mmCIF file of C-alpha atoms in Angstrom:
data_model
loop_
_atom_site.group_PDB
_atom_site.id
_atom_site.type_symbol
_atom_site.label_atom_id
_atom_site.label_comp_id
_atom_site.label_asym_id
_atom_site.label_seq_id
_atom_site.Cartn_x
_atom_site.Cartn_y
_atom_site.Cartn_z
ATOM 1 C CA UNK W 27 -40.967 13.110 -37.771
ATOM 2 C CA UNK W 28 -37.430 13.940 -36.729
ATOM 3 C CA UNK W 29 -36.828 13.853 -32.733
ATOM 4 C CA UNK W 30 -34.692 17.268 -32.018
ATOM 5 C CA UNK W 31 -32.409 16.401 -29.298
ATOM 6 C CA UNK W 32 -29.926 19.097 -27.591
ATOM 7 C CA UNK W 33 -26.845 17.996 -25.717
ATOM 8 C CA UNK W 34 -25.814 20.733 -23.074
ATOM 9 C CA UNK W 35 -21.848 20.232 -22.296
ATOM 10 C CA UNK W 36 -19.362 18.523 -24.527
ATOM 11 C CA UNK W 37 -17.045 16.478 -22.240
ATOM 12 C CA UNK W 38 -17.089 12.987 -21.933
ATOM 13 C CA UNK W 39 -20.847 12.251 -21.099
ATOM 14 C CA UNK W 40 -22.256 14.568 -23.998
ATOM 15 C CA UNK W 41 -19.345 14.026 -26.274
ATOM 16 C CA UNK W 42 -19.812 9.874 -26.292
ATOM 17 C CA UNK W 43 -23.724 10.890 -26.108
ATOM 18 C CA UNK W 44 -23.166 12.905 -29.268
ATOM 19 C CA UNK W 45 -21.741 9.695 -30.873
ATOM 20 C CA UNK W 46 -23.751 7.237 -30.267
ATOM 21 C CA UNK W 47 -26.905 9.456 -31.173
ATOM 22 C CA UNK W 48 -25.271 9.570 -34.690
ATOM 23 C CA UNK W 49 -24.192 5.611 -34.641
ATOM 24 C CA UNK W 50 -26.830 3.849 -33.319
ATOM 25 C CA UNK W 51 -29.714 2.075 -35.023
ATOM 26 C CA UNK W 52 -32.490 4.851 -35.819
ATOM 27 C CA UNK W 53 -29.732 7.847 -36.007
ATOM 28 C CA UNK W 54 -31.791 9.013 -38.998
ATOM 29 C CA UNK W 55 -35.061 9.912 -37.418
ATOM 30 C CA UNK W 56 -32.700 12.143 -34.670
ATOM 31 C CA UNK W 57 -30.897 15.758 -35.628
ATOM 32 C CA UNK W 58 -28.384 17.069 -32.363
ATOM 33 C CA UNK W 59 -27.310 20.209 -31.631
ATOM 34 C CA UNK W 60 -24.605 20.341 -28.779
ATOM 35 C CA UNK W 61 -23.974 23.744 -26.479
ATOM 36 C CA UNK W 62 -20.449 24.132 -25.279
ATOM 37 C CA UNK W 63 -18.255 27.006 -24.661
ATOM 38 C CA UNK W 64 -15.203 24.447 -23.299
ATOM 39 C CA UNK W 65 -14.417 26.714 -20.183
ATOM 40 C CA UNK W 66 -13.320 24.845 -17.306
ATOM 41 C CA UNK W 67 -14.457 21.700 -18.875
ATOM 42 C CA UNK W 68 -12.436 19.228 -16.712
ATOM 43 C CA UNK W 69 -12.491 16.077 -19.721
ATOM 44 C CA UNK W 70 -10.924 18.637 -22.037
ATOM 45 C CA UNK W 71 -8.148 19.240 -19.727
ATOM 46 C CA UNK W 72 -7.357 16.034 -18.815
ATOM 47 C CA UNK W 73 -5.255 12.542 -19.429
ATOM 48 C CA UNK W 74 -5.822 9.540 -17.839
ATOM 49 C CA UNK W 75 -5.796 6.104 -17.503
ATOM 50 C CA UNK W 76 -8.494 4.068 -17.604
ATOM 51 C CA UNK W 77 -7.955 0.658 -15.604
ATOM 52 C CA UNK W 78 -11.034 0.205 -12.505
ATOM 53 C CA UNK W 79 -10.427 -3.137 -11.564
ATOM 54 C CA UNK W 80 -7.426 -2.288 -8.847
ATOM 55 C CA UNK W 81 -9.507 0.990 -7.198
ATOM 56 C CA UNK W 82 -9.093 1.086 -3.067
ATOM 57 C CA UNK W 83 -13.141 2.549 -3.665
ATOM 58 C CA UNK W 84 -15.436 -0.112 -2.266
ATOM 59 C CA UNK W 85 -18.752 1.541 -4.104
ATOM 60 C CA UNK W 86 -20.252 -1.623 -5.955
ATOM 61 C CA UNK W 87 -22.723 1.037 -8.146
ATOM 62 C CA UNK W 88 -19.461 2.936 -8.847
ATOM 63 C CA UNK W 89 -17.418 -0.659 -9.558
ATOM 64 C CA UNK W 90 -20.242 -1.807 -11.936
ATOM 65 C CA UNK W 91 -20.250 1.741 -13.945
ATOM 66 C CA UNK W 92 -16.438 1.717 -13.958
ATOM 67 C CA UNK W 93 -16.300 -1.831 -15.351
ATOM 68 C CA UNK W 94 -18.540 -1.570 -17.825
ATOM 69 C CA UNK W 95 -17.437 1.821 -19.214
ATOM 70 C CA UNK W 96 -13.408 0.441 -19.744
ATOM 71 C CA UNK W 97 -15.134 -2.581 -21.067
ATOM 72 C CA UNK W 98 -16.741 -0.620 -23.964
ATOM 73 C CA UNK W 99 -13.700 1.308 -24.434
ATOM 74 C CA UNK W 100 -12.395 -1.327 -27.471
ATOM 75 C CA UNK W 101 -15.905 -1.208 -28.933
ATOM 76 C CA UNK W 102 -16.474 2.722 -28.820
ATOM 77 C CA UNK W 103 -12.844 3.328 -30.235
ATOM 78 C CA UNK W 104 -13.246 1.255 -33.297
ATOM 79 C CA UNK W 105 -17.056 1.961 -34.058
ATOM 80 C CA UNK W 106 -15.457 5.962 -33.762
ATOM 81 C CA UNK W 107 -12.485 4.752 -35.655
ATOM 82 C CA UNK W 108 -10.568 6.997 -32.850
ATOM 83 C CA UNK W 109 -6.546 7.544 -33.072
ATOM 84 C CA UNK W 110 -4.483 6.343 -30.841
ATOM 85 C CA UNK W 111 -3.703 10.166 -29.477
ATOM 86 C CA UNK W 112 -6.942 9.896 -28.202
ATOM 87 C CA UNK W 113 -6.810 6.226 -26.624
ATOM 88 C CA UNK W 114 -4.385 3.501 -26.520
ATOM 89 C CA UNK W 115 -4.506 0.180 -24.588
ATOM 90 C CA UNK W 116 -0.859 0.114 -23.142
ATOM 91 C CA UNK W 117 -1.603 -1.669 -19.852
ATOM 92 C CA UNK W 118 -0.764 -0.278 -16.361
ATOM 93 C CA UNK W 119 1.465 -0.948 -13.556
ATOM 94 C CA UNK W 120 -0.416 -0.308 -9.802
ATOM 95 C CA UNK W 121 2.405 0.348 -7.198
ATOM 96 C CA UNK W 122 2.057 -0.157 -3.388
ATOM 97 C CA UNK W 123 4.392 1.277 -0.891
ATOM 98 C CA UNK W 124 4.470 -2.156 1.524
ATOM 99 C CA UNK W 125 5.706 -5.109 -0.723
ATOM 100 C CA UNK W 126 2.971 -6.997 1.425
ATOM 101 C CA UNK W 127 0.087 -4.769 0.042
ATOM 102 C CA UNK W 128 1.188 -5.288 -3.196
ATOM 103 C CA UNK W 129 1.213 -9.450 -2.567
ATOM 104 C CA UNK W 130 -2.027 -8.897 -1.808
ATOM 105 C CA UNK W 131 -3.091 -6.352 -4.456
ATOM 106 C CA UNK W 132 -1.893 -9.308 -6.958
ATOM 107 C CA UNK W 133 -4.273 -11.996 -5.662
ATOM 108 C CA UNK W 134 -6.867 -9.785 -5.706
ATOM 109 C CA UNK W 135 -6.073 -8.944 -9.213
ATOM 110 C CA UNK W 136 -5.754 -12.628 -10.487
ATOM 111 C CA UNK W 137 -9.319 -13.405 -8.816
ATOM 112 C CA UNK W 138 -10.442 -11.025 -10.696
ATOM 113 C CA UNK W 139 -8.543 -11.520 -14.120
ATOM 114 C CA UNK W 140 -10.443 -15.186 -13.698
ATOM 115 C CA UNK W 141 -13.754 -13.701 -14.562
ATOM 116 C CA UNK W 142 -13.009 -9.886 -16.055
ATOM 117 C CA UNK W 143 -12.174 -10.548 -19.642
ATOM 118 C CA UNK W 144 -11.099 -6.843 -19.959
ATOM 119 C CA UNK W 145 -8.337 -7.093 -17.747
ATOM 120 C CA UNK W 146 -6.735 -8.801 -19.977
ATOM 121 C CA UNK W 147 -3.118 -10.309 -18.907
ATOM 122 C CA UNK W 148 -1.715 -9.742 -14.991
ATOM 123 C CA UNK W 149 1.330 -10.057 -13.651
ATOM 124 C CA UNK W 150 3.880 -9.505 -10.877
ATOM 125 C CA UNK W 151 6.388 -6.885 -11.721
ATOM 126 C CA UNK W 152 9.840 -6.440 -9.440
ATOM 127 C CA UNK W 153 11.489 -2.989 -9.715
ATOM 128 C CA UNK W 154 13.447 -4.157 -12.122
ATOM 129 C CA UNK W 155 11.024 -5.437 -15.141
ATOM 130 C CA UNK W 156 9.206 -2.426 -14.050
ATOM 131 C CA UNK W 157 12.155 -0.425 -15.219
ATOM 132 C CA UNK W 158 12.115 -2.719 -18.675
ATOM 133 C CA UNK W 159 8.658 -1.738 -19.128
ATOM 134 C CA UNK W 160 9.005 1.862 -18.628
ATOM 135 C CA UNK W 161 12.442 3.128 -19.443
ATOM 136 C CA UNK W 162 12.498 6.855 -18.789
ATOM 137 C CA UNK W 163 11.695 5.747 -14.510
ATOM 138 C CA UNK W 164 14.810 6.288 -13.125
ATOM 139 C CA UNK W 165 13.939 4.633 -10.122
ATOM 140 C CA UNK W 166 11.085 2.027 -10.632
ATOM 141 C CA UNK W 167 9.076 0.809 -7.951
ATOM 142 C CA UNK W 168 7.713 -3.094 -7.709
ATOM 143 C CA UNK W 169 4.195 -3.121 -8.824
ATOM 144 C CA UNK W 170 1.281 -5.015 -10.736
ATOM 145 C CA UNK W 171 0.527 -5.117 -14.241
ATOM 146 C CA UNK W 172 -2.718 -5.404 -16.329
ATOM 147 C CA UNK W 173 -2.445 -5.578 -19.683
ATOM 148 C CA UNK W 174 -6.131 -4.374 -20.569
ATOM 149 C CA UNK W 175 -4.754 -1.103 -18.482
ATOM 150 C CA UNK W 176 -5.185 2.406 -20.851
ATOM 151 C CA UNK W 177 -4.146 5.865 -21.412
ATOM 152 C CA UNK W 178 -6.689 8.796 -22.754
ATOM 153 C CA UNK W 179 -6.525 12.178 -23.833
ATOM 154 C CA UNK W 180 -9.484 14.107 -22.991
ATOM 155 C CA UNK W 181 -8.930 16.672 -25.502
ATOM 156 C CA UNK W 182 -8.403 14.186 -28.483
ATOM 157 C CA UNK W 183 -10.965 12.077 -27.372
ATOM 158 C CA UNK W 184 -13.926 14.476 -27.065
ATOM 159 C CA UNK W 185 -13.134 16.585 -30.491
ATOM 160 C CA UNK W 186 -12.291 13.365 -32.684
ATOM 161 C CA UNK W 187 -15.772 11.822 -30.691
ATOM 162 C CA UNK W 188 -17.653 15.019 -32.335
ATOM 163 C CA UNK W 189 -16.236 15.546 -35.123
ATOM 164 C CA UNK W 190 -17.386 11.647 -36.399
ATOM 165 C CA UNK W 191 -20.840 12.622 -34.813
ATOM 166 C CA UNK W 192 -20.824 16.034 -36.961
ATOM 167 C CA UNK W 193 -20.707 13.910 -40.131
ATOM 168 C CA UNK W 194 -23.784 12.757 -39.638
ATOM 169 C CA UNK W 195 -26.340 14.664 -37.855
ATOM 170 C CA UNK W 196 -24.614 16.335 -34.993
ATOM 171 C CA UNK W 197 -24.744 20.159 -35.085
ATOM 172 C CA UNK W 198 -21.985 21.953 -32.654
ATOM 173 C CA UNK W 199 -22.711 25.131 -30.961
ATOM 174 C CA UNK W 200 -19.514 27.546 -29.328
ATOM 175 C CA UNK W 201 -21.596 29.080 -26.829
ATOM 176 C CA UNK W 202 -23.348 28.963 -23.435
ATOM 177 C CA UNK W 203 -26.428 28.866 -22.994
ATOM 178 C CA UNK W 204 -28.976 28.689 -20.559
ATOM 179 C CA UNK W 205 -32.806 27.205 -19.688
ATOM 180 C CA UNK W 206 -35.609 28.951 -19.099
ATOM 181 C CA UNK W 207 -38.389 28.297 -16.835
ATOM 182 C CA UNK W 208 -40.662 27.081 -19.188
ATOM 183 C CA UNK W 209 -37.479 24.562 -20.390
ATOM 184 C CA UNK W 210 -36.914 25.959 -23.268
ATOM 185 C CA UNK W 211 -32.771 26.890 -23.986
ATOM 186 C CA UNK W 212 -31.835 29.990 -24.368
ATOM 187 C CA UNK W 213 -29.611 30.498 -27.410
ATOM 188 C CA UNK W 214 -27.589 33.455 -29.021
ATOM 189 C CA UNK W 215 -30.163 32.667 -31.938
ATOM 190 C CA UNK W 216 -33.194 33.259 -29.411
ATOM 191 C CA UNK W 217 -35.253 30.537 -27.360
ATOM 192 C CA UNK W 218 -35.631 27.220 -28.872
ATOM 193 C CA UNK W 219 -37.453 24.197 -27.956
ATOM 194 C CA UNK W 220 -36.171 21.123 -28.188
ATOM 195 C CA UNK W 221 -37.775 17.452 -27.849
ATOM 196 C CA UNK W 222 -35.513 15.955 -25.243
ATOM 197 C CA UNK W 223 -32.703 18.170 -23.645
ATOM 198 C CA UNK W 224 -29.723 16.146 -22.530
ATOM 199 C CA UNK W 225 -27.931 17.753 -19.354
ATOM 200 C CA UNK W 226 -24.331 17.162 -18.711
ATOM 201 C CA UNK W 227 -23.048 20.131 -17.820
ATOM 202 C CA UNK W 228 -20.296 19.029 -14.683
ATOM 203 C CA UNK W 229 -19.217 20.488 -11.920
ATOM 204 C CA UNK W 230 -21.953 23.354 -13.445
ATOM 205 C CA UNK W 231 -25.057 21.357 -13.893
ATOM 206 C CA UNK W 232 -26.442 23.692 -10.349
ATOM 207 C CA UNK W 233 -26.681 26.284 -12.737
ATOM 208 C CA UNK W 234 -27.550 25.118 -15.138
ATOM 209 C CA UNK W 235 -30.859 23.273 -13.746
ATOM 210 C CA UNK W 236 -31.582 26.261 -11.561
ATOM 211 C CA UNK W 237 -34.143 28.029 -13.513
ATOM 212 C CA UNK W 238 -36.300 24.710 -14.035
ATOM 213 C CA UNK W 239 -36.567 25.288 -9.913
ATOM 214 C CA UNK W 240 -34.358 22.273 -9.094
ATOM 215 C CA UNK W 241 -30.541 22.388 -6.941
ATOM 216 C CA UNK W 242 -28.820 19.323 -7.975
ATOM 217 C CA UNK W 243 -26.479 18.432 -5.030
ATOM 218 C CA UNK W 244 -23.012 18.773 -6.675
ATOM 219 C CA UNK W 245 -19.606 20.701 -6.245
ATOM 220 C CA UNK W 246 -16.568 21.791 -8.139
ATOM 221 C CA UNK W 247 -12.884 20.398 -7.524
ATOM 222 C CA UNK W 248 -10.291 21.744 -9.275
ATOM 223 C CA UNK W 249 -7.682 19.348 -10.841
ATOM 224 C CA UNK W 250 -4.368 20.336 -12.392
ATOM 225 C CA UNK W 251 -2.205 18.606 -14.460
ATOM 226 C CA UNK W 252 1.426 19.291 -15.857
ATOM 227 C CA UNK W 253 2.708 18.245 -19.810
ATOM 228 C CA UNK W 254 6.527 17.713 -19.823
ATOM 229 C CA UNK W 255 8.838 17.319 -22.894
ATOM 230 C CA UNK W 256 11.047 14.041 -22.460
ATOM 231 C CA UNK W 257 13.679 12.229 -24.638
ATOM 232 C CA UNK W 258 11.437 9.909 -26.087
ATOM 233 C CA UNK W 259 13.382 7.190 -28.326
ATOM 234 C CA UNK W 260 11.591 5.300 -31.033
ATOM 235 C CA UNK W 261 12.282 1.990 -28.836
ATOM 236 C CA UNK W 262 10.069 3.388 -26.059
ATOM 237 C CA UNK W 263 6.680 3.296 -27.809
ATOM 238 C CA UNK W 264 3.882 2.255 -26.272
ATOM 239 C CA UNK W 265 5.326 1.982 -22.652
ATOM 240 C CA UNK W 266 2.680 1.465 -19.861
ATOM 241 C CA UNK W 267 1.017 3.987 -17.600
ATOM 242 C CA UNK W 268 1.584 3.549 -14.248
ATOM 243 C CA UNK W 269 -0.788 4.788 -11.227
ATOM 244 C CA UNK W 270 1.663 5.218 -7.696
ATOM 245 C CA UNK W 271 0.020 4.711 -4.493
ATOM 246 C CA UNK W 272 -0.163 7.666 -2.737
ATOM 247 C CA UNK W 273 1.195 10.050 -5.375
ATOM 248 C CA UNK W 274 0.145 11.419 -9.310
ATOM 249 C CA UNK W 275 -0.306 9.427 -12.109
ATOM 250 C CA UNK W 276 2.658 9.128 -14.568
ATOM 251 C CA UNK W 277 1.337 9.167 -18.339
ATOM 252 C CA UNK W 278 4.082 8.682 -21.773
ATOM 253 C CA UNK W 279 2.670 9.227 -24.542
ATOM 254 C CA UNK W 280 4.377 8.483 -28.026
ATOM 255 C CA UNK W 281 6.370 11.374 -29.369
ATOM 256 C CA UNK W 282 8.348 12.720 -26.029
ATOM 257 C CA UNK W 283 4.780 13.810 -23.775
ATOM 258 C CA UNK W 284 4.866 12.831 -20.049
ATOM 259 C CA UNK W 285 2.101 13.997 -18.243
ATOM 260 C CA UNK W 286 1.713 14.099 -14.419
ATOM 261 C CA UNK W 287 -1.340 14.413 -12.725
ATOM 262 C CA UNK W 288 -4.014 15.058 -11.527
ATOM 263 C CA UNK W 289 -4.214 17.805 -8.011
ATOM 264 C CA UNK W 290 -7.529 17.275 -6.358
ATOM 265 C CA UNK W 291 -8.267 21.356 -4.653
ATOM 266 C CA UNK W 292 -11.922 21.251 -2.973
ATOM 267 C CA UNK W 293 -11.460 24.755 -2.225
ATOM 268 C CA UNK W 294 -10.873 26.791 -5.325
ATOM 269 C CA UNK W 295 -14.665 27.012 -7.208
ATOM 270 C CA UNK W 296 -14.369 27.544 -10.345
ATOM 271 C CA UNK W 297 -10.807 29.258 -10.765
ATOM 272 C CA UNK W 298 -8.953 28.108 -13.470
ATOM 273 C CA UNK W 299 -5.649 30.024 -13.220
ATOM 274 C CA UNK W 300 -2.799 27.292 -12.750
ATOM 275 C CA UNK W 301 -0.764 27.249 -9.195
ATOM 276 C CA UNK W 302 3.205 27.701 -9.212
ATOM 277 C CA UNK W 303 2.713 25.346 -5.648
ATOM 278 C CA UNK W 304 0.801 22.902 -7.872
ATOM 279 C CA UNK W 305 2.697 22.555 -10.473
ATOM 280 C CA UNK W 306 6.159 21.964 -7.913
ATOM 281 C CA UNK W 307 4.048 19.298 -6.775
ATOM 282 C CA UNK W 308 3.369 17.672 -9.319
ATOM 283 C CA UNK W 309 6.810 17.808 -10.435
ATOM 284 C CA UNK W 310 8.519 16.419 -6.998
ATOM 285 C CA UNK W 311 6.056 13.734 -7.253
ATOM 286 C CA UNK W 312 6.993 12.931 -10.394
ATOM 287 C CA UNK W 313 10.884 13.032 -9.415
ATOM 288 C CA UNK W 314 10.395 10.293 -6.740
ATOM 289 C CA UNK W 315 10.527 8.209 -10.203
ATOM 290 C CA UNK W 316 12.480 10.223 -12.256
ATOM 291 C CA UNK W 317 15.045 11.992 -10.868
ATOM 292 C CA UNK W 318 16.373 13.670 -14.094
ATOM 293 C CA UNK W 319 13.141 15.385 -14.740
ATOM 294 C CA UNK W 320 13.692 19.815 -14.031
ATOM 295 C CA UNK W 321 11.185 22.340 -14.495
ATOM 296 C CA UNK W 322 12.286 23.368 -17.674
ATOM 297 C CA UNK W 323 10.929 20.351 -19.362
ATOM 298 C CA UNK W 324 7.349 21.552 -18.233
ATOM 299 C CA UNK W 325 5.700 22.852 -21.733
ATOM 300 C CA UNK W 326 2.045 23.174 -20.469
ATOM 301 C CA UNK W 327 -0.632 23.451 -17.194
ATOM 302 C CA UNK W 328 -3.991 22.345 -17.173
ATOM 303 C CA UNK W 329 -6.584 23.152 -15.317
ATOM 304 C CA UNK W 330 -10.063 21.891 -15.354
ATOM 305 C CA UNK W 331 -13.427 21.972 -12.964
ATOM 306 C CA UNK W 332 -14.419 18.420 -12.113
ATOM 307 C CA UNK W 333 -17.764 17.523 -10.042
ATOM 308 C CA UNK W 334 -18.449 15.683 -7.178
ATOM 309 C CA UNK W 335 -21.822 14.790 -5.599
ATOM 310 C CA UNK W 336 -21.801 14.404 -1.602
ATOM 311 C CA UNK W 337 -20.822 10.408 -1.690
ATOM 312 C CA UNK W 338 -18.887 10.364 -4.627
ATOM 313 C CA UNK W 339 -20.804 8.801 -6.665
ATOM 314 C CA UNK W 340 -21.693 9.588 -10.777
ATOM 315 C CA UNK W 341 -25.506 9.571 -11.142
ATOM 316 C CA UNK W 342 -27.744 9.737 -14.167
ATOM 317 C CA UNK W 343 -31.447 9.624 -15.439
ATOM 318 C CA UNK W 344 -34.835 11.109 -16.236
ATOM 319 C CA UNK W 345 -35.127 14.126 -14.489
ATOM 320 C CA UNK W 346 -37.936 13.999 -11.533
ATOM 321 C CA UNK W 347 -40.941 15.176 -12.989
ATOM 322 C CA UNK W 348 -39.577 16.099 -16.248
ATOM 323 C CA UNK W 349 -39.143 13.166 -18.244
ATOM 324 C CA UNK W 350 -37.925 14.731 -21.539
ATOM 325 C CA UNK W 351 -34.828 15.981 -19.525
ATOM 326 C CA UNK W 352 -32.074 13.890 -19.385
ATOM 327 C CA UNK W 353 -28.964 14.557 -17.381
ATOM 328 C CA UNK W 354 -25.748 12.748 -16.392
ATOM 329 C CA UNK W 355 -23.127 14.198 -13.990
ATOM 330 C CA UNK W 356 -20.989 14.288 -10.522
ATOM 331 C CA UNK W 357 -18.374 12.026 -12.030
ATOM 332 C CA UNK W 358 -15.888 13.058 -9.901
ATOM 333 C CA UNK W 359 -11.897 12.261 -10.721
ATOM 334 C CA UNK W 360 -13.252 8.841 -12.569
ATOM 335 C CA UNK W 361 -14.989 10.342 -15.558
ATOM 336 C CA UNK W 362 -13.297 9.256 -18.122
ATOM 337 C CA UNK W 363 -13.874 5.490 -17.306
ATOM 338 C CA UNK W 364 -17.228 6.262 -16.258
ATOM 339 C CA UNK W 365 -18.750 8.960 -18.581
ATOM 340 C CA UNK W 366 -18.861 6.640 -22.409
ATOM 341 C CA UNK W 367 -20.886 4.488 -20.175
ATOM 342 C CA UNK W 368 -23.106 6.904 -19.313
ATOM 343 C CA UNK W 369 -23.167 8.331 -22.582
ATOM 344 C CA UNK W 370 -24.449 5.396 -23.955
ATOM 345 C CA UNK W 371 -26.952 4.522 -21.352
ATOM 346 C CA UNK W 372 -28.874 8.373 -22.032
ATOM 347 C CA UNK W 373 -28.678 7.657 -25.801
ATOM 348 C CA UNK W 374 -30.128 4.294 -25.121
ATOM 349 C CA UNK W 375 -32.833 6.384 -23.861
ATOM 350 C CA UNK W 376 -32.981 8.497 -26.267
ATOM 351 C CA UNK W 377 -33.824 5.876 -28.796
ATOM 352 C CA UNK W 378 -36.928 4.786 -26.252
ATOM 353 C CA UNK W 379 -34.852 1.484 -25.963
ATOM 354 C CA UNK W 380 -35.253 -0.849 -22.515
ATOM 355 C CA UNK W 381 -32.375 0.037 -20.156
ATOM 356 C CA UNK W 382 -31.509 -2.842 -18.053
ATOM 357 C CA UNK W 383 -30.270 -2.852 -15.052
ATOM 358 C CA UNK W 384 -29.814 1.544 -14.361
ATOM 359 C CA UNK W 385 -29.875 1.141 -10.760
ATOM 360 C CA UNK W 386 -27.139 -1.341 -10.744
ATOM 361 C CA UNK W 387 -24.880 1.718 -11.946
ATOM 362 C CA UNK W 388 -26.214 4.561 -9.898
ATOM 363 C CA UNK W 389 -28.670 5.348 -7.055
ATOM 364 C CA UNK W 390 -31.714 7.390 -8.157
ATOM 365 C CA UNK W 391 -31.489 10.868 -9.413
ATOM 366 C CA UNK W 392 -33.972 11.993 -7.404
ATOM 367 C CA UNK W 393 -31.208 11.131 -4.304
ATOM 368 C CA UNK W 394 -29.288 14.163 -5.948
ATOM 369 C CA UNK W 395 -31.838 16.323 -6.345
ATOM 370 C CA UNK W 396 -33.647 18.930 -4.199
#
């Protein structure tokens, strides 16, 4: 008999979810259908780089997920056959402002390169091979490169994710919907049941678990992000991303995209309407590395809803006392290194497979849930 499996959110936990359901060994004895209505969703309005192994966080759980997810990054990108608008591996350069930090970000780094294959390559970078690297910085800072360092686009990513999926046995819904107390999901179509519901709903997943009587303990952040339209020579391909200490990500892409991001606004819910402050931000923080950049060049805002749980930290699992509910969530500004992991892990569970090692990756979800 075919397992029916639904998939509530299409970002980057139900997107890679959605994938591997249609990849994996046993794909033919499982039919999804995926809910999403894309509003707010924070993976769909976001680029980012994807490069753990430098984070200031200290959360070994967090480390662990982080790690593993940009280390099945190479793996999940060929198996999908992705583009490289979606994900490229173009390195990144971490900046410190004291040139002593930075000394010490570098042996840190090279202990680390020792036994972290997906590193790759690291090396110490003065201003001015930093300005090699990157050309369009018009004043580079000093910083540390690792080769295994990437760039992602959210938006790419998830549709190019689902639209492989939808090849196979992935059905895509436009819509919200909702449970019911009896866990069934309610559907434009009417209530249907389903044989394991997969919950990965973000910064909404409150609501969305609400009516099975449980308040999962997470919040919404808003993040923006700016697009700008740069001079992008030929010669310049394939530059590095580079994360500044202290300030927003700076993210070329091939074809004359910069983007600059992301804000991190604990106070705005769920409004998605884009901030003139937020984008001058952005923009200044941007200048301190290069200076010719106006507001002109700014062709696009985005603004997304990410979640955060009350120390952090992404969680996923069965859900307490309702084992054919999966859910995965609170992945705060890391989710795009941390969600494919995840991803993989519920369809792992799908397939009734052993999971080893969960609680090396995340606490209980019973800690997130009243």
């Amino acid at each position: 008999m075919v397992k029916q499996v639904a998939i509530i959110g299409g970002g980057i936990i139900g997107a890679t979810d959605a994938f591997y359901l249609s990849f994996l060994q046993g794909n033919d004895n499982i039919q999804v259908t995926l809910f999403d209505d894309d509003t707010g969703q924070a993976t769909k309005a976001a680029s980012g780089i994807i490069s753990p192994w430098l984070s200031k966080r200290r959360n070994k759980r967090w480390y662990a997920l982080a790690k593993r997810g940009a280390e099945l990054y190479p793996s999940l990108v060929s198996d999908a056959q992705l583009s490289n608008q979606a994900y490229q591996q173009t390195g990144t350069i971490v900046t410190r402002k004291n040139h002593d930090d930075l000394l010490a970000l570098y042996q840190e780094a090279k202990i680390k390169e020792q036994h972290t294959t997906a590193m790759g390559r690291v090396e110490l970078l003065d201003a001015k091979e930093v300005k090699r690297r990157m050309p369009l910085l018009t004043d580079a800072p000093e910083g540390v490169f690792v080769s295994g360092g990437a760039r992602i686009d959210g938006g790419h990513f998830v549709s190019e994710l689902l639209e492989r999926a939808a090849a196979n046995n992935l059905d895509v819904k436009n819509e919200r919907v909702s449970l019911t107390a009896n866990g069934a999901i309610n559907t434009t179509a009417g209530p249907k049941h389903f044989d394991i519901v997969i919950i990965a709903t973000g910064a909404r997943m409150h609501e969305s678990l609400q009516p099975l009587g449980l308040n999962v303990k997470v919040r919404p952040q808003k993040g923006q992000l700016i697009d700008l339209t740069v001079k992008m020579p030929h010669k310049w391909r394939n530059m590095p991303v580079m994360m500044p200490e202290g300030s927003s990500d700076v993210i070329p892409f091939n074809g004359g995209k910069l983007v600059i991001g992301a804000t991190h606004e604990n106070d705005e819910g769920f409004d998605l309407t884009p901030q003139p402050a937020a984008r001058r931000q952005l923009l200044n923080n941007a200048k301190v590395f290069i200076k010719t950049l106006t507001d002109a060049q700014v062709s696009d805002m985005r603004v997304g809803t990410r979640a955060y749980t009350e120390d952090f930290a992404p969680f996923f699992g069965a859900v307490p006392t309702l084992p054919n509910f999966l859910i995965g969530g609170g992945l705060g500004s890391s989710g795009l290194t941390t969600g494919p992991m995840i991803g993989y892990l519920l369809a792992q569970a799908v397939f009734e497979r052993e999971i080893d090692h969960w609680q090396d990756y995340t606490k209980p979800v019973s800690q997130y849930i009243d």
